[in-house]
Short mmCIF file of C-alpha atoms in Angstrom, two decimals:
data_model
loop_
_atom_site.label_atom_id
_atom_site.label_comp_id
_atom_site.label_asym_id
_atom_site.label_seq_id
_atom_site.Cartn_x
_atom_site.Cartn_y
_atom_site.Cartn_z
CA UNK O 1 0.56 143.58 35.25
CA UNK O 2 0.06 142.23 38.89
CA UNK O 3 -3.04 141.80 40.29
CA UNK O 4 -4.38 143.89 43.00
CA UNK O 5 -7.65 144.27 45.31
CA UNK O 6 -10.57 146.05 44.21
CA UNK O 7 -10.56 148.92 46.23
CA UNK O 8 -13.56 151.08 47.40
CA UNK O 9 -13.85 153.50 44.37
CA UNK O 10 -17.15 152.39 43.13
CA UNK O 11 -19.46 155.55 43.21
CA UNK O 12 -23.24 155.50 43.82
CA UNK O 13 -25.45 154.28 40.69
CA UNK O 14 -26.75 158.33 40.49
CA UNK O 15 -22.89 159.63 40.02
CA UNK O 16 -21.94 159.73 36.24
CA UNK O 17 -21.92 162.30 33.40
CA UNK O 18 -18.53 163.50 31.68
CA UNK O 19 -17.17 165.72 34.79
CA UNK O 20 -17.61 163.17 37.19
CA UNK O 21 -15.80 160.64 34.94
CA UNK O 22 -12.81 163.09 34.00
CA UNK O 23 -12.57 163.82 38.17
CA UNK O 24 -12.31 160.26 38.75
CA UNK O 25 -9.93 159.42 36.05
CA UNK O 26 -8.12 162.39 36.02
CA UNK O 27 -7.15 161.41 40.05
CA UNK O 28 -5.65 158.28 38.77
CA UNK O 29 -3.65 159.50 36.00
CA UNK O 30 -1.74 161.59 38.40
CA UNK O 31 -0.02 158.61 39.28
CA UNK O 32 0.19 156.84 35.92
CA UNK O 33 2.86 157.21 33.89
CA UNK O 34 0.64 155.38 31.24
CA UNK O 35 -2.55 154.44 30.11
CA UNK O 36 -4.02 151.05 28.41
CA UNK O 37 -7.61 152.22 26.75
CA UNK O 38 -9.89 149.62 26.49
CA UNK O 39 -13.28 149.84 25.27
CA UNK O 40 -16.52 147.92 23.94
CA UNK O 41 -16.98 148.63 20.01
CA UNK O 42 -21.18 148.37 20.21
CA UNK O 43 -22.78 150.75 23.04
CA UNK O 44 -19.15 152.27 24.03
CA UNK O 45 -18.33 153.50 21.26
CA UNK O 46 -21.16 153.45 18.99
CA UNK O 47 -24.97 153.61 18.52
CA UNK O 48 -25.83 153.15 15.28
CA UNK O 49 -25.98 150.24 14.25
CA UNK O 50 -22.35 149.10 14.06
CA UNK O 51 -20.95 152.42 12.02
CA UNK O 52 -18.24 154.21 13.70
CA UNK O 53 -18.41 158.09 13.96
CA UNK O 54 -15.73 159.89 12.34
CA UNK O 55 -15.30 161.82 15.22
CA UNK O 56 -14.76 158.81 17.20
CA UNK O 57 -12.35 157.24 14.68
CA UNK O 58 -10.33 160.43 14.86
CA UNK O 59 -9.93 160.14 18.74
CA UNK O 60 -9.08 157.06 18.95
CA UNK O 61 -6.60 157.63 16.36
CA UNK O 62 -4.74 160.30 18.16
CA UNK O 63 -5.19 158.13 21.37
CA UNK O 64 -3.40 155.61 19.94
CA UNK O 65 -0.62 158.39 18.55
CA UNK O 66 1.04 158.80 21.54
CA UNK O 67 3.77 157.44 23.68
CA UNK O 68 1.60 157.37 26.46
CA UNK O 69 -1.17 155.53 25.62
CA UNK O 70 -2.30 151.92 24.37
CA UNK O 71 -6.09 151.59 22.44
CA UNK O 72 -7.64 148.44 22.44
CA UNK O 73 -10.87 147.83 21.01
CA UNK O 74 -13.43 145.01 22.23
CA UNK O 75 -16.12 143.62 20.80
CA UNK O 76 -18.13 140.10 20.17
CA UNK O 77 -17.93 140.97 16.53
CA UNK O 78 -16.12 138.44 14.55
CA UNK O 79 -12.45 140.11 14.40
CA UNK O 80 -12.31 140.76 10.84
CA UNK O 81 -15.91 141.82 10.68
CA UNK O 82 -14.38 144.69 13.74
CA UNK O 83 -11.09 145.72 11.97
CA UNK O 84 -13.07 146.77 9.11
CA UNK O 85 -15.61 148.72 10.35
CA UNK O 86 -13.17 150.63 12.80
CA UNK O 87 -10.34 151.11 10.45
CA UNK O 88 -7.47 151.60 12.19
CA UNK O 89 -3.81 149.84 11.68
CA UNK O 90 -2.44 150.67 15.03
CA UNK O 91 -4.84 149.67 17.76
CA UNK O 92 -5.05 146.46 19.28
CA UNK O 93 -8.67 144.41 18.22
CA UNK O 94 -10.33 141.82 20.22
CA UNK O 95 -12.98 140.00 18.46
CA UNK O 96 -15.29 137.30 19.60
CA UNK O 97 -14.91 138.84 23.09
CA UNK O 98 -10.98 138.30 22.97
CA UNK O 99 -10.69 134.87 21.87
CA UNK O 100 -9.44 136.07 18.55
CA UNK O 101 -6.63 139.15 18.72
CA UNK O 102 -4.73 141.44 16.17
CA UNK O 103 -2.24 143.42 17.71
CA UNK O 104 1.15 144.85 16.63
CA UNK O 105 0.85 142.76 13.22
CA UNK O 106 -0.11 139.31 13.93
CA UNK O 107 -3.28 137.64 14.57
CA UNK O 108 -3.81 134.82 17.28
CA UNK O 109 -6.89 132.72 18.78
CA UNK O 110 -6.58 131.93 22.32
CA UNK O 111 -5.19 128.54 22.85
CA UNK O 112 -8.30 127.71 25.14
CA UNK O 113 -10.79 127.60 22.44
CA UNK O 114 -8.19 126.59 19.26
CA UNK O 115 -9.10 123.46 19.27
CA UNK O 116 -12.95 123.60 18.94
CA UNK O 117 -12.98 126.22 16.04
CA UNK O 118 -13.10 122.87 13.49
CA UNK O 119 -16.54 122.33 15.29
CA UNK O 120 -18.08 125.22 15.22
CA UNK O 121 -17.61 125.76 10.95
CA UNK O 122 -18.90 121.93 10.41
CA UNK O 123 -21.88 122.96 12.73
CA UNK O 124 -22.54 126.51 10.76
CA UNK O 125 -22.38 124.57 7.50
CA UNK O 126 -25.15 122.53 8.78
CA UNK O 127 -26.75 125.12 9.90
CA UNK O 128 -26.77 127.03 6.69
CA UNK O 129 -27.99 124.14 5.16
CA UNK O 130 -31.00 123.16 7.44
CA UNK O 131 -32.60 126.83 6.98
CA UNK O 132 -31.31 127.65 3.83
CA UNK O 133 -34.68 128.39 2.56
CA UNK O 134 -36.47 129.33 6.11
CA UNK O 135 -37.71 133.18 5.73
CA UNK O 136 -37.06 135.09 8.71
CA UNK O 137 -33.83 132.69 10.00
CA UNK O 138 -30.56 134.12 10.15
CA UNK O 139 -27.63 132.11 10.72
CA UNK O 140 -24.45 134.10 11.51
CA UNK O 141 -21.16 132.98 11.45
CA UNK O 142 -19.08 134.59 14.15
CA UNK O 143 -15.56 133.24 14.25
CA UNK O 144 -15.72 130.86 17.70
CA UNK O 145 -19.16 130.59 17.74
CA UNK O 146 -22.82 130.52 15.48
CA UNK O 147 -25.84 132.32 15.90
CA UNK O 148 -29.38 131.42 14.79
CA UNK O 149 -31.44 134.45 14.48
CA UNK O 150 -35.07 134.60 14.66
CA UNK O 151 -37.81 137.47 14.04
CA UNK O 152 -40.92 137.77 15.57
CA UNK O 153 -43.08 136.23 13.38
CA UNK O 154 -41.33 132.52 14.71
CA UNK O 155 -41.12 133.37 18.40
CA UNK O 156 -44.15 130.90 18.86
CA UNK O 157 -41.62 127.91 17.03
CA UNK O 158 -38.46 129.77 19.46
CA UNK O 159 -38.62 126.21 21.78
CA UNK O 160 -38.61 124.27 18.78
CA UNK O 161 -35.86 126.07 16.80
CA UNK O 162 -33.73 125.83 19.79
CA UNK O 163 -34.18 122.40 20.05
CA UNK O 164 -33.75 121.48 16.15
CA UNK O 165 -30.23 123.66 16.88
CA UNK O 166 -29.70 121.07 19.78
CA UNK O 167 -30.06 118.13 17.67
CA UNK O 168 -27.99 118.79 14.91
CA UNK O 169 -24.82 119.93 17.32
CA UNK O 170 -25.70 116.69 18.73
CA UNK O 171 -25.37 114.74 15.67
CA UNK O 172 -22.34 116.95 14.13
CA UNK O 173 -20.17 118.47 16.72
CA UNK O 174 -19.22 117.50 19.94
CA UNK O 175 -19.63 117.74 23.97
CA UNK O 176 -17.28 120.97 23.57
CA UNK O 177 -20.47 123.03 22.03
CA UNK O 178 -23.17 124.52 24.15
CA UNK O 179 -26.54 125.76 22.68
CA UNK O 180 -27.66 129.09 24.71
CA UNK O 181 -31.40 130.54 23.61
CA UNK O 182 -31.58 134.18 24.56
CA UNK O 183 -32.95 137.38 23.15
CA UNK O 184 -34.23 135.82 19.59
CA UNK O 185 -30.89 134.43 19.51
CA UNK O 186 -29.68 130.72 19.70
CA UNK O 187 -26.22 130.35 19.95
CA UNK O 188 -23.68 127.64 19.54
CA UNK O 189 -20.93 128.14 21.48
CA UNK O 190 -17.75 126.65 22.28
CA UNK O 191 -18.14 124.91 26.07
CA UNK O 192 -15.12 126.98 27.72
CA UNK O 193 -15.48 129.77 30.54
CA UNK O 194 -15.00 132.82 28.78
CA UNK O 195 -16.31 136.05 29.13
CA UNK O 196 -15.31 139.32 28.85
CA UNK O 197 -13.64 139.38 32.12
CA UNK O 198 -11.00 136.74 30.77
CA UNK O 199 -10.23 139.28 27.66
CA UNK O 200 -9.37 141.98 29.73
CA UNK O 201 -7.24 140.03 31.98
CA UNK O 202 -5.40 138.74 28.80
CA UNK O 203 -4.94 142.53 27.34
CA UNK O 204 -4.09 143.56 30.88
CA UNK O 205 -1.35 140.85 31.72
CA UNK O 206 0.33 141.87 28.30
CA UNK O 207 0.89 145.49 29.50
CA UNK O 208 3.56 146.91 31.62
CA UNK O 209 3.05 147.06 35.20
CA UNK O 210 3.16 151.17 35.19
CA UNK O 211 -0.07 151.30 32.81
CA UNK O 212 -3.43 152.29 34.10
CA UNK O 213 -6.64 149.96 32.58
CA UNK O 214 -9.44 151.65 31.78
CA UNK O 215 -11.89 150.06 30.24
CA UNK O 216 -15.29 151.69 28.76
CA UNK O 217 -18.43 149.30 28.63
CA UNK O 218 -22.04 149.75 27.91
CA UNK O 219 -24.06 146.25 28.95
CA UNK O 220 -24.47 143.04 30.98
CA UNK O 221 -21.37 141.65 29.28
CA UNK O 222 -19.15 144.09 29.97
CA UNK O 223 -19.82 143.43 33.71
CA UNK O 224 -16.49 140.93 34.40
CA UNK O 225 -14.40 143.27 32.20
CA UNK O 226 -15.38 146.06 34.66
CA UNK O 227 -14.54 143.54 37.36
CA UNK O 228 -10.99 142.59 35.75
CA UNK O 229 -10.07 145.62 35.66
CA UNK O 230 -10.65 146.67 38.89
CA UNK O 231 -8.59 143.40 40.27
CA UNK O 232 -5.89 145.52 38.44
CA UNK O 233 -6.27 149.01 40.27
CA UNK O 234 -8.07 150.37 37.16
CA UNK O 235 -11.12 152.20 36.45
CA UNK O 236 -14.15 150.80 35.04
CA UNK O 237 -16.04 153.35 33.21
CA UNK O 238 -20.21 152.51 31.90
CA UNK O 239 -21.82 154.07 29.06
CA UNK O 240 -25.71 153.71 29.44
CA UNK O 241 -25.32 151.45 32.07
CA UNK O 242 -24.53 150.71 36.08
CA UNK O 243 -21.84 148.03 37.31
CA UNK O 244 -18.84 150.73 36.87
CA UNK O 245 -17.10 153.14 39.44
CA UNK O 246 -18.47 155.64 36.52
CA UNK O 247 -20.45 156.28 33.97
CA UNK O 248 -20.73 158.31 30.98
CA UNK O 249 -24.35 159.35 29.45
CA UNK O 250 -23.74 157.48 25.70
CA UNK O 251 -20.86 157.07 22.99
CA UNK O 252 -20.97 161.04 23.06
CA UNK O 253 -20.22 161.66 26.37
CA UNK O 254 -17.92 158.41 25.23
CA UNK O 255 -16.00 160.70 22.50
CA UNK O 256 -15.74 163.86 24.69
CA UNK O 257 -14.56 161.59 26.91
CA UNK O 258 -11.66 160.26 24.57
CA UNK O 259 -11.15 164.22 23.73
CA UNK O 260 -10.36 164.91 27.08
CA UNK O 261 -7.37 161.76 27.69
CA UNK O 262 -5.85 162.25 24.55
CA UNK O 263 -5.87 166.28 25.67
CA UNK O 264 -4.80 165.24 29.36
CA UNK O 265 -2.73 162.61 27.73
CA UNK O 266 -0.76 164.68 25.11
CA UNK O 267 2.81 165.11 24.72
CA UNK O 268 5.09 163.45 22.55
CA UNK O 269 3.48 161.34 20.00
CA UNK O 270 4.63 158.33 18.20
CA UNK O 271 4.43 159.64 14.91
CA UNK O 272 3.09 162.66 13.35
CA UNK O 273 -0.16 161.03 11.95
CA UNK O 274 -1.82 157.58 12.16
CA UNK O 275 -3.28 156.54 8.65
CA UNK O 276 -6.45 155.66 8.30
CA UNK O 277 -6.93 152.64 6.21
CA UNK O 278 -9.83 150.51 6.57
CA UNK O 279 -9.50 146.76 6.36
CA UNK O 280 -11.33 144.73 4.00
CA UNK O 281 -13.65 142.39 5.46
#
């Protein structure tokens, strides 16, 4: 899709809610033969702790049912760690905030951080190793990049930790890794621009020009895939938080949201029924 300029649709932090969100969208679907769907998996779409309402699994799954419309799911879940918890064959899934994609079939990691991935597994298995018997460390493996998790009870060693972390991607990876200490977190990540902006511009240059983006996100990090997608004349839509031309009120206003574009949306549908059948992690 071609690139346009943002316009002036941003509404005032105090607009939002459900019928605010369906007048605004609704007024671009007028004009749109089609729609690409894209939305953040934790906040977005969910609360609670990662599981996926039924409810919301069954709207997205008659989304995806029609001729009209295109799901894709976003998250900075690892992508095989996503695809199982949402379930769904016929979606598209971005995990690690895009750099790894299943759509239509056939998984891909983005060229741009390809070559680094052989980094980032030596430096988790050192990682592993150096707190393997640390109580309260957690060290997660998440595709293109590693997280050290810490609890309370060792936010008075955080500084240290993060700089143990430091030395060891010193001594095993590379000057393509970047250590980043925030929220009890440290993370080791590739050292590449990417944010979520860049994954919606990816899933939004893949679609034909006569689709509308939409994109549904609910935090700081969705903020440059609201900007993306309003580059692209679409309509950025927050759940729980500002930064959008909307907002909804959380992942339910989120699925009666979904109720009302696959109702708006509805026609003839790709197939009679979408199986549900979820992935094994």
């Amino acid at each position: 899709m071609d690139s346009k300029p943002m316009g002036d649709a941003r509404t005032p932090p105090d607009d939002g809610g459900l019928e605010h969100t369906t007048a605004v969208v609704g007024a671009r679907l007028e004009a749109a033969d089609r729609v690409l769907l894209c939305a953040d998996f934790d906040g977005a779409l969910t609360a609670n702790e990662g599981r996926l309402p039924p409810v919301c699994r069954r709207q997205l799954e008659q989304l995806q049912a029609t001729e009209r419309m295109t799901v894709a799911v976003v998250s900075d879940r690892e992508l095989v760690d996503l695809r199982s918890r949402v379930g769904l064959d016929d979606i598209s899934y971005s995990g690690s905030d895009g750099v790894e994609r299943h759509a239509d079939g056939e998984t891909q990691v983005h060229p741009r951080v390809h070559g680094v991935l052989d980094d980032t597994r030596r430096v988790r298995t050192a990682l592993v190793d150096a707190y393997r018997t640390e109580m309260g460390l957690h060290v997660e493996d998440r595709g293109w990049s590693v997280t050290v998790h810490y609890g309370p009870a060792d936010a008075d060693r955080a500084s240290e930790l993060a700089d143990e972390v430091a030395a060891l991607v010193k001594h095993v990876g590379d000057e393509r890794l970047d250590v980043v200490h925030e929220n009890h977190a440290i993370d080791v990540r590739p050292t590449v621009e990417w944010d979520r902006g860049v994954c919606v511009e990816t899933l939004v240059d893949d679609a034909p020009d006569d689709y509308l983006p939409v994109y549904l996100g609910a935090g700081e990090t969705d903020r440059p895939a609201f900007q993306a997608v309003e580059r692209h004349d679409g309509v950025s839509v927050g759940v729980d938080c500002e930064g959008a031309q909307t907002r909804l009120d959380g992942p339910k206003e989120s699925v009666a949201f979904l109720r009302w574009l696959a109702e708006s949306r509805g026609g003839q549908h790709r197939r009679d029924a979408t199986t549900h059948r979820p992935h094994s992690a």
